[in-house]
Amino acid sequence: MSETKPHQVILFKIKNYLIQKIGFNHPSPEDGEIDPESIEKADKMIDKLCEHCLDSIGANLEELNKRWVKMRDMPVSEERTELGKEIFTFSHEIKDIASLCGYSLCAYFAESLRDYIEKTEPNLKNQRIIIQAHIDAMTVVHKQDLKEDGGPAAEELKKMVKVAIEKYS
């Protein structure tokens, strides 16, 4: 290595292979873009995932509900806390799938439940009513294949959950 003088900076250019692997194409340092082929490939993967979106939402909702049935009447314990974390994770997964595939109403309730679980202690009696209202709303949305965040059915479900949250928080 060459000797450096005080206040002298030596720049090393290191090739970033990870960037290439994930599909970024950097013709020059100032010009960053995502490879159009990678975007097309990702879009096809999303389209394929969304073909089975309702099934995925349903499976996650079923698993969430199993945890809730177990947790609902459980006294405060480490197991109850772990079940709450699992409900949080399933809610988050439902939100992600629903958002990605255009089920904004389901994503709305899943995100609301996820945020509620994250912010509250799992030992509140009133929590039963609020969590159940979210699960009931998501179940209706799933069974009736309601996509959009608007309309009379959506507004009624939102109102039901809002009343539960306001009354029992």
PDB file of C-alpha atoms in Angstrom:
ATOM      1  CA  MET A   1       0.000   0.000   0.000  1.00  0.00           C
ATOM      2  CA  SER A   2       1.272   3.437  -0.796  1.00  0.00           C
ATOM      3  CA  GLU A   3       2.190   5.881   1.858  1.00  0.00           C
ATOM      4  CA  THR A   4      -0.458   8.548   2.586  1.00  0.00           C
ATOM      5  CA  LYS A   5       0.103  12.130   3.484  1.00  0.00           C
ATOM      6  CA  PRO A   6      -1.839  13.821   6.288  1.00  0.00           C
ATOM      7  CA  HIS A   7      -5.364  14.754   5.177  1.00  0.00           C
ATOM      8  CA  GLN A   8      -5.076  12.650   2.053  1.00  0.00           C
ATOM      9  CA  VAL A   9      -8.013  10.421   1.146  1.00  0.00           C
ATOM     10  CA  ILE A  10      -7.742   7.301  -0.951  1.00  0.00           C
ATOM     11  CA  LEU A  11     -10.978   6.115  -2.601  1.00  0.00           C
ATOM     12  CA  PHE A  12     -11.533   2.437  -3.302  1.00  0.00           C
ATOM     13  CA  LYS A  13     -14.272   1.437  -5.726  1.00  0.00           C
ATOM     14  CA  ILE A  14     -15.735  -1.889  -4.681  1.00  0.00           C
ATOM     15  CA  LYS A  15     -18.147  -3.700  -6.964  1.00  0.00           C
ATOM     16  CA  ASN A  16     -21.433  -4.454  -5.203  1.00  0.00           C
ATOM     17  CA  TYR A  17     -22.518  -7.887  -6.408  1.00  0.00           C
ATOM     18  CA  LEU A  18     -25.614  -7.920  -4.192  1.00  0.00           C
ATOM     19  CA  ILE A  19     -27.052  -4.948  -6.082  1.00  0.00           C
ATOM     20  CA  GLN A  20     -26.652  -6.869  -9.354  1.00  0.00           C
ATOM     21  CA  LYS A  21     -28.284 -10.002  -7.918  1.00  0.00           C
ATOM     22  CA  ILE A  22     -31.470  -8.146  -6.944  1.00  0.00           C
ATOM     23  CA  GLY A  23     -31.787  -6.623 -10.383  1.00  0.00           C
ATOM     24  CA  PHE A  24     -30.446  -3.114 -10.065  1.00  0.00           C
ATOM     25  CA  ASN A  25     -28.659  -1.739 -13.081  1.00  0.00           C
ATOM     26  CA  HIS A  26     -26.394   1.205 -12.382  1.00  0.00           C
ATOM     27  CA  PRO A  27     -24.938   2.527 -15.639  1.00  0.00           C
ATOM     28  CA  SER A  28     -23.325   5.378 -13.732  1.00  0.00           C
ATOM     29  CA  PRO A  29     -23.231   6.447 -10.066  1.00  0.00           C
ATOM     30  CA  GLU A  30     -25.699   9.280 -10.731  1.00  0.00           C
ATOM     31  CA  ASP A  31     -28.165   7.182 -12.708  1.00  0.00           C
ATOM     32  CA  GLY A  32     -29.804   4.405 -10.688  1.00  0.00           C
ATOM     33  CA  GLU A  33     -32.683   2.383 -12.054  1.00  0.00           C
ATOM     34  CA  ILE A  34     -34.322  -0.997 -11.636  1.00  0.00           C
ATOM     35  CA  ASP A  35     -33.946  -3.381 -14.524  1.00  0.00           C
ATOM     36  CA  PRO A  36     -37.270  -3.385 -16.470  1.00  0.00           C
ATOM     37  CA  GLU A  37     -37.078  -7.177 -16.846  1.00  0.00           C
ATOM     38  CA  SER A  38     -36.901  -7.517 -13.060  1.00  0.00           C
ATOM     39  CA  ILE A  39     -39.953  -5.311 -12.679  1.00  0.00           C
ATOM     40  CA  GLU A  40     -41.868  -7.392 -15.206  1.00  0.00           C
ATOM     41  CA  LYS A  41     -40.824 -10.588 -13.447  1.00  0.00           C
ATOM     42  CA  ALA A  42     -41.942  -9.198 -10.070  1.00  0.00           C
ATOM     43  CA  ASP A  43     -45.278  -8.074 -11.535  1.00  0.00           C
ATOM     44  CA  LYS A  44     -45.891 -11.596 -12.842  1.00  0.00           C
ATOM     45  CA  MET A  45     -45.112 -13.049  -9.418  1.00  0.00           C
ATOM     46  CA  ILE A  46     -47.577 -10.636  -7.802  1.00  0.00           C
ATOM     47  CA  ASP A  47     -50.256 -11.475 -10.383  1.00  0.00           C
ATOM     48  CA  LYS A  48     -49.782 -15.178  -9.663  1.00  0.00           C
ATOM     49  CA  LEU A  49     -49.980 -14.579  -5.905  1.00  0.00           C
ATOM     50  CA  CYS A  50     -53.157 -12.519  -6.324  1.00  0.00           C
ATOM     51  CA  GLU A  51     -54.877 -15.336  -8.233  1.00  0.00           C
ATOM     52  CA  HIS A  52     -55.075 -17.128  -4.884  1.00  0.00           C
ATOM     53  CA  CYS A  53     -55.433 -14.048  -2.710  1.00  0.00           C
ATOM     54  CA  LEU A  54     -58.789 -14.954  -1.179  1.00  0.00           C
ATOM     55  CA  ASP A  55     -57.504 -18.418  -0.301  1.00  0.00           C
ATOM     56  CA  SER A  56     -54.402 -16.919   1.337  1.00  0.00           C
ATOM     57  CA  ILE A  57     -56.445 -14.386   3.277  1.00  0.00           C
ATOM     58  CA  GLY A  58     -58.847 -17.132   4.345  1.00  0.00           C
ATOM     59  CA  ALA A  59     -56.055 -19.438   5.523  1.00  0.00           C
ATOM     60  CA  ASN A  60     -54.417 -16.661   7.537  1.00  0.00           C
ATOM     61  CA  LEU A  61     -57.771 -15.577   8.956  1.00  0.00           C
ATOM     62  CA  GLU A  62     -58.482 -19.161  10.002  1.00  0.00           C
ATOM     63  CA  GLU A  63     -55.120 -19.425  11.783  1.00  0.00           C
ATOM     64  CA  LEU A  64     -55.646 -16.027  13.423  1.00  0.00           C
ATOM     65  CA  ASN A  65     -59.070 -17.126  14.629  1.00  0.00           C
ATOM     66  CA  LYS A  66     -57.661 -20.374  16.084  1.00  0.00           C
ATOM     67  CA  ARG A  67     -55.196 -18.342  18.154  1.00  0.00           C
ATOM     68  CA  TRP A  68     -57.923 -15.962  19.213  1.00  0.00           C
ATOM     69  CA  VAL A  69     -60.275 -18.737  20.358  1.00  0.00           C
ATOM     70  CA  LYS A  70     -57.443 -20.110  22.478  1.00  0.00           C
ATOM     71  CA  MET A  71     -56.370 -16.694  23.818  1.00  0.00           C
ATOM     72  CA  ARG A  72     -59.784 -15.091  24.364  1.00  0.00           C
ATOM     73  CA  ASP A  73     -60.558 -16.498  27.823  1.00  0.00           C
ATOM     74  CA  MET A  74     -57.008 -17.269  28.893  1.00  0.00           C
ATOM     75  CA  PRO A  75     -55.712 -15.587  32.028  1.00  0.00           C
ATOM     76  CA  VAL A  76     -52.691 -13.318  31.816  1.00  0.00           C
ATOM     77  CA  SER A  77     -49.688 -15.508  31.115  1.00  0.00           C
ATOM     78  CA  GLU A  78     -46.667 -15.882  28.922  1.00  0.00           C
ATOM     79  CA  GLU A  79     -48.670 -18.180  26.637  1.00  0.00           C
ATOM     80  CA  ARG A  80     -51.354 -15.524  26.212  1.00  0.00           C
ATOM     81  CA  THR A  81     -48.694 -12.965  25.313  1.00  0.00           C
ATOM     82  CA  GLU A  82     -47.226 -15.343  22.721  1.00  0.00           C
ATOM     83  CA  LEU A  83     -50.665 -15.924  21.214  1.00  0.00           C
ATOM     84  CA  GLY A  84     -51.127 -12.151  21.004  1.00  0.00           C
ATOM     85  CA  LYS A  85     -47.856 -11.927  19.075  1.00  0.00           C
ATOM     86  CA  GLU A  86     -49.060 -14.635  16.690  1.00  0.00           C
ATOM     87  CA  ILE A  87     -52.341 -12.771  16.148  1.00  0.00           C
ATOM     88  CA  PHE A  88     -50.295  -9.658  15.419  1.00  0.00           C
ATOM     89  CA  THR A  89     -48.255 -11.588  12.822  1.00  0.00           C
ATOM     90  CA  PHE A  90     -51.304 -13.100  11.104  1.00  0.00           C
ATOM     91  CA  SER A  91     -52.971  -9.667  11.013  1.00  0.00           C
ATOM     92  CA  HIS A  92     -49.868  -8.209   9.449  1.00  0.00           C
ATOM     93  CA  GLU A  93     -49.730 -11.001   6.858  1.00  0.00           C
ATOM     94  CA  ILE A  94     -53.403 -10.496   5.951  1.00  0.00           C
ATOM     95  CA  LYS A  95     -52.809  -6.754   5.613  1.00  0.00           C
ATOM     96  CA  ASP A  96     -49.860  -7.296   3.301  1.00  0.00           C
ATOM     97  CA  ILE A  97     -51.600  -9.811   1.038  1.00  0.00           C
ATOM     98  CA  ALA A  98     -54.827  -7.821   0.932  1.00  0.00           C
ATOM     99  CA  SER A  99     -53.026  -4.545   0.158  1.00  0.00           C
ATOM    100  CA  LEU A 100     -50.959  -6.125  -2.571  1.00  0.00           C
ATOM    101  CA  CYS A 101     -53.968  -7.682  -4.283  1.00  0.00           C
ATOM    102  CA  GLY A 102     -56.436  -4.796  -4.067  1.00  0.00           C
ATOM    103  CA  TYR A 103     -58.510  -5.875  -1.065  1.00  0.00           C
ATOM    104  CA  SER A 104     -58.272  -2.512   0.648  1.00  0.00           C
ATOM    105  CA  LEU A 105     -61.165  -3.119   3.061  1.00  0.00           C
ATOM    106  CA  CYS A 106     -59.652  -6.311   4.433  1.00  0.00           C
ATOM    107  CA  ALA A 107     -56.269  -4.584   4.646  1.00  0.00           C
ATOM    108  CA  TYR A 108     -57.917  -1.745   6.594  1.00  0.00           C
ATOM    109  CA  PHE A 109     -59.291  -4.074   9.293  1.00  0.00           C
ATOM    110  CA  ALA A 110     -56.170  -6.239   9.432  1.00  0.00           C
ATOM    111  CA  GLU A 111     -53.964  -3.186   9.893  1.00  0.00           C
ATOM    112  CA  SER A 112     -56.307  -1.791  12.534  1.00  0.00           C
ATOM    113  CA  LEU A 113     -56.213  -5.100  14.445  1.00  0.00           C
ATOM    114  CA  ARG A 114     -52.444  -5.352  14.094  1.00  0.00           C
ATOM    115  CA  ASP A 115     -51.989  -1.829  15.449  1.00  0.00           C
ATOM    116  CA  TYR A 116     -54.467  -2.433  18.264  1.00  0.00           C
ATOM    117  CA  ILE A 117     -52.702  -5.631  19.347  1.00  0.00           C
ATOM    118  CA  GLU A 118     -49.351  -3.852  19.259  1.00  0.00           C
ATOM    119  CA  LYS A 119     -50.501  -0.913  21.403  1.00  0.00           C
ATOM    120  CA  THR A 120     -52.567  -2.615  24.095  1.00  0.00           C
ATOM    121  CA  GLU A 121     -51.853  -4.998  26.896  1.00  0.00           C
ATOM    122  CA  PRO A 122     -53.229  -8.488  26.245  1.00  0.00           C
ATOM    123  CA  ASN A 123     -55.020  -8.669  29.599  1.00  0.00           C
ATOM    124  CA  LEU A 124     -57.856  -6.198  29.073  1.00  0.00           C
ATOM    125  CA  LYS A 125     -61.375  -7.599  29.362  1.00  0.00           C
ATOM    126  CA  ASN A 126     -62.577  -5.081  26.815  1.00  0.00           C
ATOM    127  CA  GLN A 127     -59.963  -6.326  24.403  1.00  0.00           C
ATOM    128  CA  ARG A 128     -62.206  -9.325  23.740  1.00  0.00           C
ATOM    129  CA  ILE A 129     -64.881  -7.142  22.203  1.00  0.00           C
ATOM    130  CA  ILE A 130     -62.481  -5.041  20.129  1.00  0.00           C
ATOM    131  CA  ILE A 131     -60.497  -7.967  18.736  1.00  0.00           C
ATOM    132  CA  GLN A 132     -63.673  -9.932  18.042  1.00  0.00           C
ATOM    133  CA  ALA A 133     -65.155  -6.951  16.166  1.00  0.00           C
ATOM    134  CA  HIS A 134     -62.083  -6.841  13.921  1.00  0.00           C
ATOM    135  CA  ILE A 135     -62.171 -10.588  13.287  1.00  0.00           C
ATOM    136  CA  ASP A 136     -65.903 -10.479  12.559  1.00  0.00           C
ATOM    137  CA  ALA A 137     -65.400  -7.608  10.104  1.00  0.00           C
ATOM    138  CA  MET A 138     -62.569  -9.409   8.294  1.00  0.00           C
ATOM    139  CA  THR A 139     -64.622 -12.591   8.149  1.00  0.00           C
ATOM    140  CA  VAL A 140     -67.553 -10.762   6.536  1.00  0.00           C
ATOM    141  CA  VAL A 141     -65.221  -9.025   4.085  1.00  0.00           C
ATOM    142  CA  HIS A 142     -63.629 -12.345   3.165  1.00  0.00           C
ATOM    143  CA  LYS A 143     -66.863 -14.321   2.828  1.00  0.00           C
ATOM    144  CA  GLN A 144     -68.564 -11.604   0.779  1.00  0.00           C
ATOM    145  CA  ASP A 145     -65.422 -10.935  -1.290  1.00  0.00           C
ATOM    146  CA  LEU A 146     -65.615  -7.202  -0.591  1.00  0.00           C
ATOM    147  CA  LYS A 147     -62.613  -5.474  -2.115  1.00  0.00           C
ATOM    148  CA  GLU A 148     -63.111  -1.764  -1.870  1.00  0.00           C
ATOM    149  CA  ASP A 149     -62.793   0.457   1.140  1.00  0.00           C
ATOM    150  CA  GLY A 150     -66.018   2.336   0.345  1.00  0.00           C
ATOM    151  CA  GLY A 151     -69.693   1.589  -0.098  1.00  0.00           C
ATOM    152  CA  PRO A 152     -72.525   0.993   2.363  1.00  0.00           C
ATOM    153  CA  ALA A 153     -71.353  -2.452   3.542  1.00  0.00           C
ATOM    154  CA  ALA A 154     -67.815  -1.186   4.101  1.00  0.00           C
ATOM    155  CA  GLU A 155     -69.032   1.873   5.989  1.00  0.00           C
ATOM    156  CA  GLU A 156     -71.281  -0.243   8.208  1.00  0.00           C
ATOM    157  CA  LEU A 157     -68.418  -2.602   9.088  1.00  0.00           C
ATOM    158  CA  LYS A 158     -66.080   0.314   9.794  1.00  0.00           C
ATOM    159  CA  LYS A 159     -68.712   1.893  12.007  1.00  0.00           C
ATOM    160  CA  MET A 160     -69.162  -1.379  13.941  1.00  0.00           C
ATOM    161  CA  VAL A 161     -65.424  -1.642  14.664  1.00  0.00           C
ATOM    162  CA  LYS A 162     -65.136   2.065  15.470  1.00  0.00           C
ATOM    163  CA  VAL A 163     -67.968   1.835  18.001  1.00  0.00           C
ATOM    164  CA  ALA A 164     -66.310  -1.166  19.651  1.00  0.00           C
ATOM    165  CA  ILE A 165     -62.993   0.658  19.897  1.00  0.00           C
ATOM    166  CA  GLU A 166     -64.522   3.896  21.217  1.00  0.00           C
ATOM    167  CA  LYS A 167     -66.823   2.196  23.701  1.00  0.00           C
ATOM    168  CA  TYR A 168     -64.365  -0.344  25.078  1.00  0.00           C
ATOM    169  CA  SER A 169     -60.978   1.409  24.927  1.00  0.00           C
TER     170      SER A 169
END
